[in-house]
Tab-separated table of N, CA and C (backbone and C1' of nucleotides) in Angstrom:
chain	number	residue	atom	x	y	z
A	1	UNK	N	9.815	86.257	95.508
A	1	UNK	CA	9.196	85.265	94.649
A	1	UNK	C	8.676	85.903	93.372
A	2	UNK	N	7.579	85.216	92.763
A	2	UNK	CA	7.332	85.580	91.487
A	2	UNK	C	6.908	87.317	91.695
A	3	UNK	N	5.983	87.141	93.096
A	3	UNK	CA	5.188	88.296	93.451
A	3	UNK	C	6.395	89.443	92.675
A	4	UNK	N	7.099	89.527	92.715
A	4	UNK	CA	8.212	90.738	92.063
A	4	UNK	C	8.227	90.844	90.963
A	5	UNK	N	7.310	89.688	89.942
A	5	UNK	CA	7.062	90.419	88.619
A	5	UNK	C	6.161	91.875	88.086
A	6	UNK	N	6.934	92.476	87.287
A	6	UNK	CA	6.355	93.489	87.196
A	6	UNK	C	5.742	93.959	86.025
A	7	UNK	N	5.352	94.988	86.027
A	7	UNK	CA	4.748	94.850	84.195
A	7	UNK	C	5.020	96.659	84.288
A	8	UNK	N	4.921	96.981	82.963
A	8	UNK	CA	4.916	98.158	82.195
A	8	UNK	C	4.506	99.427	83.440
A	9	UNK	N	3.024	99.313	83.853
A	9	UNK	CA	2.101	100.308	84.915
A	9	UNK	C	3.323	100.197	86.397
A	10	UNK	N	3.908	99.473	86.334
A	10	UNK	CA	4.380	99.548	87.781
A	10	UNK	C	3.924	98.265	88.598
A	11	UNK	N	2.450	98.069	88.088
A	11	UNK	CA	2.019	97.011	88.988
A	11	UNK	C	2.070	95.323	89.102
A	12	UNK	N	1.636	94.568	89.687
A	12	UNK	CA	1.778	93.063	89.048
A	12	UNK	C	0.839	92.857	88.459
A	13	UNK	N	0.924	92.067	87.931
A	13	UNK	CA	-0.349	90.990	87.249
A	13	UNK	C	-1.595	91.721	87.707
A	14	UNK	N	-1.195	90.382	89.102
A	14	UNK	CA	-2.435	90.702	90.011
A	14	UNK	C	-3.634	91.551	90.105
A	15	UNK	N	-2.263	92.593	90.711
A	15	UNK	CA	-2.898	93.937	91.108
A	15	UNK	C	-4.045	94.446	90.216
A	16	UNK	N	-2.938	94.272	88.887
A	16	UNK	CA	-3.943	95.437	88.235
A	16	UNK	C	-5.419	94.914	87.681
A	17	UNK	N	-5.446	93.041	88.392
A	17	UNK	CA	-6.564	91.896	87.886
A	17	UNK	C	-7.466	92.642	88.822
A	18	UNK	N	-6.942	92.930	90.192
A	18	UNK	CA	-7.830	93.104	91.566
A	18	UNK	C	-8.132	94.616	91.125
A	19	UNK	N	-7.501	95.543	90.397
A	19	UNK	CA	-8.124	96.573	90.703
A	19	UNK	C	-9.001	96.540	89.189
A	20	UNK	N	-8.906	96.032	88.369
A	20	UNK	CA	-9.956	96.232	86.981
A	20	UNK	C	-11.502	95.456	88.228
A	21	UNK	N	-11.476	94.318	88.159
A	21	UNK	CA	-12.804	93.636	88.898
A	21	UNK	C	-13.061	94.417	90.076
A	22	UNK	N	-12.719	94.997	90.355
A	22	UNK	CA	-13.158	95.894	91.830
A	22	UNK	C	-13.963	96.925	90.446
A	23	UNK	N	-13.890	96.911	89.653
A	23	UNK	CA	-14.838	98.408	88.932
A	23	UNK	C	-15.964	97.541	87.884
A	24	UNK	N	-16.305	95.876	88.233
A	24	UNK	CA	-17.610	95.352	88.137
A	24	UNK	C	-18.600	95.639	88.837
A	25	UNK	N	-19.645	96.392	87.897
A	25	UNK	CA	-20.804	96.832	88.897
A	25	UNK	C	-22.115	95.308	89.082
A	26	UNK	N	-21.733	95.622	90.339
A	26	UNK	CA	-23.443	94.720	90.864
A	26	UNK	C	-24.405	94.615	89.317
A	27	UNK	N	-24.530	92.817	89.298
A	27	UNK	CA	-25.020	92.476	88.279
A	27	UNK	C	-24.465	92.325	87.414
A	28	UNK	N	-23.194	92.716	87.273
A	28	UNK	CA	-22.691	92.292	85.941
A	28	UNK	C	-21.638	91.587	86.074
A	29	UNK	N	-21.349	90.771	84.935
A	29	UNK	CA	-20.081	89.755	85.383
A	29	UNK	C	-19.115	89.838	84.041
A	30	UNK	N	-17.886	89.090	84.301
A	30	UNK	CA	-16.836	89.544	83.096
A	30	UNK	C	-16.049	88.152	83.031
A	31	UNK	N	-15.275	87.903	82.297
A	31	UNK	CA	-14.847	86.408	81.852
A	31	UNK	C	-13.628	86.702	82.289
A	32	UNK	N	-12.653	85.468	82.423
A	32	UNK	CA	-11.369	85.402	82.927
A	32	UNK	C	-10.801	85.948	81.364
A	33	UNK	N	-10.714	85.314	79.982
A	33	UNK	CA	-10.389	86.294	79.045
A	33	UNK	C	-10.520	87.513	79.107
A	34	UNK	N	-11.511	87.379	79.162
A	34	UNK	CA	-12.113	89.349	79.027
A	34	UNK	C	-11.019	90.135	80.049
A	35	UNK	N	-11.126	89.761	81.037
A	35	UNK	CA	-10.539	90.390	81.728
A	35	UNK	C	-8.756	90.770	81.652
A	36	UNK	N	-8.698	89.353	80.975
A	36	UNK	CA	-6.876	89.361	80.592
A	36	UNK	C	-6.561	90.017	79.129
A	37	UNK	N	-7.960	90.363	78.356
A	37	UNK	CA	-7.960	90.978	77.111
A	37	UNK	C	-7.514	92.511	77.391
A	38	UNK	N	-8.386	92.835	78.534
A	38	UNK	CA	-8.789	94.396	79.058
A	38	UNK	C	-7.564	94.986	79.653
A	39	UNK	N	-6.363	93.966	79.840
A	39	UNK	CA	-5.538	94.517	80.746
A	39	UNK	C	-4.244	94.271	79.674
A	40	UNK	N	-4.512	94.318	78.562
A	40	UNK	CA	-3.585	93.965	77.387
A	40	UNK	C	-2.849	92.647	77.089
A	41	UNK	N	-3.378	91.843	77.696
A	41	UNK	CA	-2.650	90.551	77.708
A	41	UNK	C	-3.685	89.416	77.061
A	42	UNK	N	-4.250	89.458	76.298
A	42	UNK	CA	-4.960	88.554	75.791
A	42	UNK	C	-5.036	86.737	75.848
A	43	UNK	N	-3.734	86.656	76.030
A	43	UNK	CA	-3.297	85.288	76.330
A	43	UNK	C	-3.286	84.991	78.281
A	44	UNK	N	-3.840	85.603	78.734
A	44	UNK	CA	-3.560	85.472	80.159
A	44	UNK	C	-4.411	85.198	80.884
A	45	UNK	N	-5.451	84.591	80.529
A	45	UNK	CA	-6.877	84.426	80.940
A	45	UNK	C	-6.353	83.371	82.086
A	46	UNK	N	-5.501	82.662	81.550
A	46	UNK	CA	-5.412	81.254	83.095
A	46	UNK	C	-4.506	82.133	84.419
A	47	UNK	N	-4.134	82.642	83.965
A	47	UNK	CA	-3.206	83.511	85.335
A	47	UNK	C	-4.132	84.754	86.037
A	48	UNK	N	-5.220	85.166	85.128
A	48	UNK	CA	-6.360	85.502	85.964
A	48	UNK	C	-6.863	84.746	86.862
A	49	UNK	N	-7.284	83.257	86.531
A	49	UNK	CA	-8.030	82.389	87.410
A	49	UNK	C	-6.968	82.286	88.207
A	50	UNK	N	-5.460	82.234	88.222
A	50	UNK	CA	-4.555	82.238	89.384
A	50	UNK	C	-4.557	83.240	89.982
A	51	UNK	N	-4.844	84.297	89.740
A	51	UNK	CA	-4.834	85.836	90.583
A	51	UNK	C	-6.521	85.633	91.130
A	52	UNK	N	-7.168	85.458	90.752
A	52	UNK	CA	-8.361	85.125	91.620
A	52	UNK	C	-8.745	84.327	92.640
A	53	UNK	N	-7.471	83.389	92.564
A	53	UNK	CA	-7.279	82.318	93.436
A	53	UNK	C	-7.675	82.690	94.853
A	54	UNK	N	-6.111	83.824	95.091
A	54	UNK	CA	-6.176	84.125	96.460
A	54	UNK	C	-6.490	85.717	95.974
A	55	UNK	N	-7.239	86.338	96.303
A	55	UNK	CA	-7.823	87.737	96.383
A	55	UNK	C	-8.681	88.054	97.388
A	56	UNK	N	-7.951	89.643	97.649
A	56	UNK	CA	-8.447	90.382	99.039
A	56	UNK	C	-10.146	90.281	98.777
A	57	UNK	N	-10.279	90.226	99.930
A	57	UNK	CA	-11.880	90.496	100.303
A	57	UNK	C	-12.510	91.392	99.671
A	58	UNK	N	-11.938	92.526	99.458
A	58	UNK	CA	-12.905	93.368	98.466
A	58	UNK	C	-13.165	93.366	97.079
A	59	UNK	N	-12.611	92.346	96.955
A	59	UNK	CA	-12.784	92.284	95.052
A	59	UNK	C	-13.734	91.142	94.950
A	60	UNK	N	-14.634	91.696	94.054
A	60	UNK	CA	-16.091	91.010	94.295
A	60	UNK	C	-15.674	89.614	93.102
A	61	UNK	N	-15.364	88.887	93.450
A	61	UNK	CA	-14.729	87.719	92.763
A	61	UNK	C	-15.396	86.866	91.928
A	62	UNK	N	-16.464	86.903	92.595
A	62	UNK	CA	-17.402	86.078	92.361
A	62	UNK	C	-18.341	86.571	90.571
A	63	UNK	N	-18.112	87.808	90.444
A	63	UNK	CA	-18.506	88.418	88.608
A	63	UNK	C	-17.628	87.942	87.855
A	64	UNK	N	-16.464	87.003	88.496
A	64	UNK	CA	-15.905	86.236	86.951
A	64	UNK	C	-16.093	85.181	86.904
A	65	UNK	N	-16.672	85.037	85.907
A	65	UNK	CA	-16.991	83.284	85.378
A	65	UNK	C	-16.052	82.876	84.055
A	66	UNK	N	-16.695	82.009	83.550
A	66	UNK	CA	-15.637	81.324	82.568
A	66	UNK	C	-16.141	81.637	81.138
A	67	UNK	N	-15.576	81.640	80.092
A	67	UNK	CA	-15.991	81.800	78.694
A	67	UNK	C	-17.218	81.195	78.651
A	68	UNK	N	-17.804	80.158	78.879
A	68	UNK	CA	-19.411	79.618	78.812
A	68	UNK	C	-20.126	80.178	79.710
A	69	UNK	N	-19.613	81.092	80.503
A	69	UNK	CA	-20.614	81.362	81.500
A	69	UNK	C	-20.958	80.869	82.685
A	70	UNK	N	-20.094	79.961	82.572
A	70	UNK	CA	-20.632	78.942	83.931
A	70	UNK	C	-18.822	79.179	84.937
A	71	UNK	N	-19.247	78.809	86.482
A	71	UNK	CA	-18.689	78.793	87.537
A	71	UNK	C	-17.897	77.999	87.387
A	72	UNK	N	-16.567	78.259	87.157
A	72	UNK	CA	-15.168	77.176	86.741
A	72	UNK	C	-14.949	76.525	88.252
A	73	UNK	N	-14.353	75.149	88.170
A	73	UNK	CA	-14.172	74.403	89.171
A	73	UNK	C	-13.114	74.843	89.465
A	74	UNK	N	-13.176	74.379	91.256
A	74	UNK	CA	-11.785	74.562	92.230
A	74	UNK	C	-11.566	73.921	92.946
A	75	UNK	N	-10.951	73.755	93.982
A	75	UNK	CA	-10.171	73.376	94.772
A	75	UNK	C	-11.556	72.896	96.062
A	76	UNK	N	-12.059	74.610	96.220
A	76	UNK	CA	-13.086	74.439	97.629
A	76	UNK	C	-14.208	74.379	96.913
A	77	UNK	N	-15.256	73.463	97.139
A	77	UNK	CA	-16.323	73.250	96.077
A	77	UNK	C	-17.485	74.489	96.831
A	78	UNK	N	-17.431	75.006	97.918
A	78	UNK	CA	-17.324	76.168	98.938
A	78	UNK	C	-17.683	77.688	98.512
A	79	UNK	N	-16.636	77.543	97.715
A	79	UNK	CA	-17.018	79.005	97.352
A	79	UNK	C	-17.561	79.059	95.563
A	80	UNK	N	-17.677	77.553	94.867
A	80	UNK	CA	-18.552	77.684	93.392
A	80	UNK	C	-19.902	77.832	94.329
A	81	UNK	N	-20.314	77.437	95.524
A	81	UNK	CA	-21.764	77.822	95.704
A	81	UNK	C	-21.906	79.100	96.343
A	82	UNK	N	-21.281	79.709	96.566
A	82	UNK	CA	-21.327	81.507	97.248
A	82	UNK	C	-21.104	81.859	95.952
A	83	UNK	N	-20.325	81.495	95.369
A	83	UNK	CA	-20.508	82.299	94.077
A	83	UNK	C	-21.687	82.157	93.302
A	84	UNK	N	-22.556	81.164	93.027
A	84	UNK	CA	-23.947	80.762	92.490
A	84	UNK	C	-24.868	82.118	93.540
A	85	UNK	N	-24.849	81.828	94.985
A	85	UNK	CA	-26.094	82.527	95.726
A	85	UNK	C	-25.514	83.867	95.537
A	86	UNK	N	-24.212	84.435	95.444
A	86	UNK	CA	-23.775	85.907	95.397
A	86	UNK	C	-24.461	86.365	94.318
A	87	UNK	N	-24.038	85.697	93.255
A	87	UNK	CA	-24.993	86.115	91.512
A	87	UNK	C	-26.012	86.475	91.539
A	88	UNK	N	-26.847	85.693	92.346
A	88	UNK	CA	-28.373	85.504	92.117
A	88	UNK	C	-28.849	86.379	92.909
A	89	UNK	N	-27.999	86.877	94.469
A	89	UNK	CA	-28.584	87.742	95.051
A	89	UNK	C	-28.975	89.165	94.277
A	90	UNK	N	-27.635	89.389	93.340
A	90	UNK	CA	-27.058	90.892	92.903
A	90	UNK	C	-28.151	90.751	91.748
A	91	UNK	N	-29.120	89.868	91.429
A	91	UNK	CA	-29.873	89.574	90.436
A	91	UNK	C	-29.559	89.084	88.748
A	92	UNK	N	-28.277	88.301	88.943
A	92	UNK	CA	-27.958	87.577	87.633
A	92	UNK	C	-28.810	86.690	87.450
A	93	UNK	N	-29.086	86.524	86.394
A	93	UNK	CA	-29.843	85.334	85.945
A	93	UNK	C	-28.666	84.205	85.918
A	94	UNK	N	-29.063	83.355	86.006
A	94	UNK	CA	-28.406	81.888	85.927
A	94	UNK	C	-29.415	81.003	85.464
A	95	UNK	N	-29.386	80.704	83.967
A	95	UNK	CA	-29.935	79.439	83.084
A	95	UNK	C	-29.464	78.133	83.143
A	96	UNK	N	-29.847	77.100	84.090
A	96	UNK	CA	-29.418	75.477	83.614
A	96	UNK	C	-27.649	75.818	84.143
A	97	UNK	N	-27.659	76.583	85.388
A	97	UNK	CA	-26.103	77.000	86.320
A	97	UNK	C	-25.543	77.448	84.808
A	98	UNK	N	-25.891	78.656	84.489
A	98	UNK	CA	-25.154	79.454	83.154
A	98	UNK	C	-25.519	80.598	83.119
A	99	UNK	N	-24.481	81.582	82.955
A	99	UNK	CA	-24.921	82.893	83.363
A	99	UNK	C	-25.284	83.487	81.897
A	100	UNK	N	-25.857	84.754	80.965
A	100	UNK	CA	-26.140	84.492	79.942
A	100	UNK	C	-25.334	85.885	79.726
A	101	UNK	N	-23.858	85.600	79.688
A	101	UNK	CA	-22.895	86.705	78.617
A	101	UNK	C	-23.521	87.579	78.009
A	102	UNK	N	-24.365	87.414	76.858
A	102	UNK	CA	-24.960	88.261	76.022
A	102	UNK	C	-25.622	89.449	76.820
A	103	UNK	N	-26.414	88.690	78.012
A	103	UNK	CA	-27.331	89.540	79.177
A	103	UNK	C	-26.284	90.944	79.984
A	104	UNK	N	-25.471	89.649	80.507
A	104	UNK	CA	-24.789	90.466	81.627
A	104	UNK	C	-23.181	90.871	81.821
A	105	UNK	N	-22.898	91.034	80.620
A	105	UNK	CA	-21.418	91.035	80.235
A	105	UNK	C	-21.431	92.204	80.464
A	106	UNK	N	-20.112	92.777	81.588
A	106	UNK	CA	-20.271	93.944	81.640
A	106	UNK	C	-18.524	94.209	80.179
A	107	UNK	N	-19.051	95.094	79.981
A	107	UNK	CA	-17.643	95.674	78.566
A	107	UNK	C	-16.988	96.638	79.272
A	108	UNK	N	-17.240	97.139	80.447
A	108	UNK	CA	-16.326	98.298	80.622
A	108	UNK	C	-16.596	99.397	79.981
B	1	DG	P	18.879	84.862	84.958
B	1	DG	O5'	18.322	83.439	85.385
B	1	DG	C5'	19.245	82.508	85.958
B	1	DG	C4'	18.557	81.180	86.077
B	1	DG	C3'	17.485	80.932	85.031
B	1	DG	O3'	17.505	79.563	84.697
B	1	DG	C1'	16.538	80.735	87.133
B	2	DA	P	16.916	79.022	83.289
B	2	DA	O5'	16.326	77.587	83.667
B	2	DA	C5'	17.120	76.642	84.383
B	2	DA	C4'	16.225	75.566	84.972
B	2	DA	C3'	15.111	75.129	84.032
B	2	DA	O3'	15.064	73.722	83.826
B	2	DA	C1'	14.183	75.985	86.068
B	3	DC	P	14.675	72.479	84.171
B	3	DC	O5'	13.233	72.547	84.830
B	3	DC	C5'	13.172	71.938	86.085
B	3	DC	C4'	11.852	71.981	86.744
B	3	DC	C3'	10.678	71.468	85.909
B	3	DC	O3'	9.997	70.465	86.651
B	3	DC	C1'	10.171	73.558	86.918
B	4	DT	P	8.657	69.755	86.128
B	4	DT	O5'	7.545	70.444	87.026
B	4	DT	C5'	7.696	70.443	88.444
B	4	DT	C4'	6.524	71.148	89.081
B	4	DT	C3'	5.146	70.660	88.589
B	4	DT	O3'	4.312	70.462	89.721
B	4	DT	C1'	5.337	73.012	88.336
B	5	DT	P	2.895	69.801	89.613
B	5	DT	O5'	1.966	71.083	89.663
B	5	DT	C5'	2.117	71.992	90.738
B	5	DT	C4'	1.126	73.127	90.618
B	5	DT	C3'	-0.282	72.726	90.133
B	5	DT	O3'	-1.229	73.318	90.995
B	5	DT	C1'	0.560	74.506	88.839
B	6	DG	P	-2.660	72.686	91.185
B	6	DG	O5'	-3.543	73.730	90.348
B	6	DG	C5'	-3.651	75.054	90.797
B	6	DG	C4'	-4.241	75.929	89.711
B	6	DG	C3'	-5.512	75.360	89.051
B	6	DG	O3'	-6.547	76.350	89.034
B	6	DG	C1'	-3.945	76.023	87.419
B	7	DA	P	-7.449	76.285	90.462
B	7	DA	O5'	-8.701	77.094	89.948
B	7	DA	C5'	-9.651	76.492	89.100
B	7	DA	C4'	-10.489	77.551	88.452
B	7	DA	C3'	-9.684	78.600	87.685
B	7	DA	O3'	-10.389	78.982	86.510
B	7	DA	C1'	-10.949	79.643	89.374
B	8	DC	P	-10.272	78.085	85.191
B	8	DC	O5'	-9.290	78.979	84.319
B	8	DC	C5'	-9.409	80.386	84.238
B	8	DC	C4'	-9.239	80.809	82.787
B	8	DC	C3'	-10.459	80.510	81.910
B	8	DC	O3'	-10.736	81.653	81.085
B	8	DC	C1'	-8.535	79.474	81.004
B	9	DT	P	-12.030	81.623	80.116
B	9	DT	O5'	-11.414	81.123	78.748
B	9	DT	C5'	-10.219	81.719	78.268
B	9	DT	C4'	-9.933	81.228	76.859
B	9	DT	C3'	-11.178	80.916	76.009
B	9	DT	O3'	-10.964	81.438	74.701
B	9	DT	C1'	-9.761	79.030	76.082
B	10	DA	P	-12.199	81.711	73.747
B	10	DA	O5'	-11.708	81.091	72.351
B	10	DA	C5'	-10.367	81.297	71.939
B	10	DA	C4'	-9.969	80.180	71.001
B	10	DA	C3'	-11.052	79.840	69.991
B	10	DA	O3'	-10.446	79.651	68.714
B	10	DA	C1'	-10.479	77.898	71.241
B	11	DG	P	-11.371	79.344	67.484
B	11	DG	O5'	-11.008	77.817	67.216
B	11	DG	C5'	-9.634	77.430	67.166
B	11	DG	C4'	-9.521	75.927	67.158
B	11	DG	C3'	-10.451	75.229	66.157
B	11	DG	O3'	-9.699	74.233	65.468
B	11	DG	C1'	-10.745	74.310	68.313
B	12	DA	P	-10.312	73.521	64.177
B	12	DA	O5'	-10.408	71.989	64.612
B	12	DA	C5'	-9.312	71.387	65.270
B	12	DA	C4'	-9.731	70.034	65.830
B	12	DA	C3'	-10.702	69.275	64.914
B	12	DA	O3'	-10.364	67.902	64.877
B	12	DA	C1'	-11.620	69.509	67.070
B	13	DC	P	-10.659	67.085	63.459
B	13	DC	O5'	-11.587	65.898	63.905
B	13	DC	C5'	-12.673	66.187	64.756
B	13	DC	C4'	-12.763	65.131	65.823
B	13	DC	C3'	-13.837	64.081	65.547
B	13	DC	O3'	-13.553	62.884	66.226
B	13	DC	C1'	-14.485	65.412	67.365
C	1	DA	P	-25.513	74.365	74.113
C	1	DA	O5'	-25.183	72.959	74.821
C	1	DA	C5'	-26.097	72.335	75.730
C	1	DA	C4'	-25.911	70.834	75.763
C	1	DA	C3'	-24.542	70.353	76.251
C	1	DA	O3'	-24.610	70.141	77.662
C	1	DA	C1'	-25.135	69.237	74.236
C	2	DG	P	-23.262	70.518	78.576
C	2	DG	O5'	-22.351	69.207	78.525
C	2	DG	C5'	-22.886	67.924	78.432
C	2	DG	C4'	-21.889	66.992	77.757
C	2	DG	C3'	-20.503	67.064	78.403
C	2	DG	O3'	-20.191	65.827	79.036
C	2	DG	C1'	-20.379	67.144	76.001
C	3	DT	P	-18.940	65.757	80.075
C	3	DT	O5'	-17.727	65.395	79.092
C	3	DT	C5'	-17.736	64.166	78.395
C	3	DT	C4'	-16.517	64.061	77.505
C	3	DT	C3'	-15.190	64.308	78.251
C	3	DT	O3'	-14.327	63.220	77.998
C	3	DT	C1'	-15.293	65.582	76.265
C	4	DC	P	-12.873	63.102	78.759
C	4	DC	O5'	-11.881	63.653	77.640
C	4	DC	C5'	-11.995	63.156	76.316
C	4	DC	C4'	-10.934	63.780	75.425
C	4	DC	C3'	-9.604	64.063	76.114
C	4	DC	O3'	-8.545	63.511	75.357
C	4	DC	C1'	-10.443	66.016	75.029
C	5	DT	P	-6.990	63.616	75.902
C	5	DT	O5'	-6.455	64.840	75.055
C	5	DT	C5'	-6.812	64.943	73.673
C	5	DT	C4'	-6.125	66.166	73.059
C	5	DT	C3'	-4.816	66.513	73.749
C	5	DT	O3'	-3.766	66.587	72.775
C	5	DT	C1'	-6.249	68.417	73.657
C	6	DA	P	-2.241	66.786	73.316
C	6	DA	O5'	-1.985	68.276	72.803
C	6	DA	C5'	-2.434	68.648	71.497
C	6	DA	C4'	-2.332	70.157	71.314
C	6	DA	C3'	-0.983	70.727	71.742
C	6	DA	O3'	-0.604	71.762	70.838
C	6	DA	C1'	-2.714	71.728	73.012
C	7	DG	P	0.866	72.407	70.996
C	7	DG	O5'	0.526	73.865	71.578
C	7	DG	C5'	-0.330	74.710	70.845
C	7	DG	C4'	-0.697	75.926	71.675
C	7	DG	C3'	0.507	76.614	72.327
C	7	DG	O3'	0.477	77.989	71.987
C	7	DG	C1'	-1.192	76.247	73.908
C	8	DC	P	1.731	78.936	72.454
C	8	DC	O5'	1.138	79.729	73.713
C	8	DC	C5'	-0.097	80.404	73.596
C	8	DC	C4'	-0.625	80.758	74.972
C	8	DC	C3'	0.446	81.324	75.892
C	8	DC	O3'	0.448	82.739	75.791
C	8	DC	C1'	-1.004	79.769	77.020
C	9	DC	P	1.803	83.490	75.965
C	9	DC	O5'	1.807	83.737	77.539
C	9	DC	C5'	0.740	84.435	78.158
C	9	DC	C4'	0.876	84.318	79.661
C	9	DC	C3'	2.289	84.601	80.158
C	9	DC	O3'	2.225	85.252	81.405
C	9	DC	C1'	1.623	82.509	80.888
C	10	DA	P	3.120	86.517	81.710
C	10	DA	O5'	2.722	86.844	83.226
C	10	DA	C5'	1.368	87.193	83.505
C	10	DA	C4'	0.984	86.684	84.877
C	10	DA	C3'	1.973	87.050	85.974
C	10	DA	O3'	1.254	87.332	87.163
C	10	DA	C1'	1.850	84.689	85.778
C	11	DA	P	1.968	87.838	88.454
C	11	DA	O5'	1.975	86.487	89.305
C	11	DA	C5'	0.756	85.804	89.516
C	11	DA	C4'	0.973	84.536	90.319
C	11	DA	C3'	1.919	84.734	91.500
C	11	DA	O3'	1.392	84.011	92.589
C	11	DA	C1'	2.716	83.002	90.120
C	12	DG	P	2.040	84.144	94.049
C	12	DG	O5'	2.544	82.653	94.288
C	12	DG	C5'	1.606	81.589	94.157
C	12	DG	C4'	2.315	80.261	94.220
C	12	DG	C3'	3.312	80.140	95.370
C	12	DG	O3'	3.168	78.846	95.953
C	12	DG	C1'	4.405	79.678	93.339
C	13	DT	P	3.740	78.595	97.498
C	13	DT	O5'	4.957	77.607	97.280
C	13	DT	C5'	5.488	77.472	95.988
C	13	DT	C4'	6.252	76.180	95.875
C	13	DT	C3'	7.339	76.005	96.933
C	13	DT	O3'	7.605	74.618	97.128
C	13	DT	C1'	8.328	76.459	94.819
DNA sequence: GACTTGACTAGAC
DNA sequence: AGTCTAGCCAAGT
């Protein structure tokens, strides 16, 4: 299937989505752009939120939010609230359910 | 290989 | 502040 697309590194998409967010440290969170900026693809921010879709357990998923900051809707309304109490545990602030970019953007 | 889907985004009202 | 739209592109069928 698609899974056999490949890119330049060897790796897929994916992969290399799951292994950049696996190196978000506690407390800090990163945008679905940002993240598709960081991995040279600037235009790929929505195929992040598809690679986040289904992701292994260890990729702390829950540090990407959306360009405003806030918890993009899905499918399981389930995991936008583990993702709210995960934030708050790791000590994000969340303003009016908005996380504050400026605060906690991690840049890498 | 074509068609669809979506955890996106910037811009326009 | 919010809502809508078009463009985007990897992944799934």
């Amino acid at each position: 299937m698609g899974a056999g697309t490949r890119r330049a590194g060897g790796l897929t998409f994916r992969a290399a989505v799951y292994r950049l967010v696996r190196r978000v440290p506690r407390g800090a969170v990163v945008t679905y752009g940002q993240v598709a900026s960081m991995l040279g693809a600037p235009r790929s921010a929505r195929a992040v939120g598809g690679a986040m879709r289904r992701c292994p357990d260890d990729v702390p998923w829950h540090r990407v939010v959306n360009a405003a900051g806030k918890i993009s809707r899905r499918r399981h309304m389930g995991s936008m609230l583990t993702q709210r109490i995960r934030l708050e545990q790791e000590g994000v602030p969340l303003r009016r359910g908005r996380v504050r970019l400026d605060r906690c953007r991690w840049e890498g």
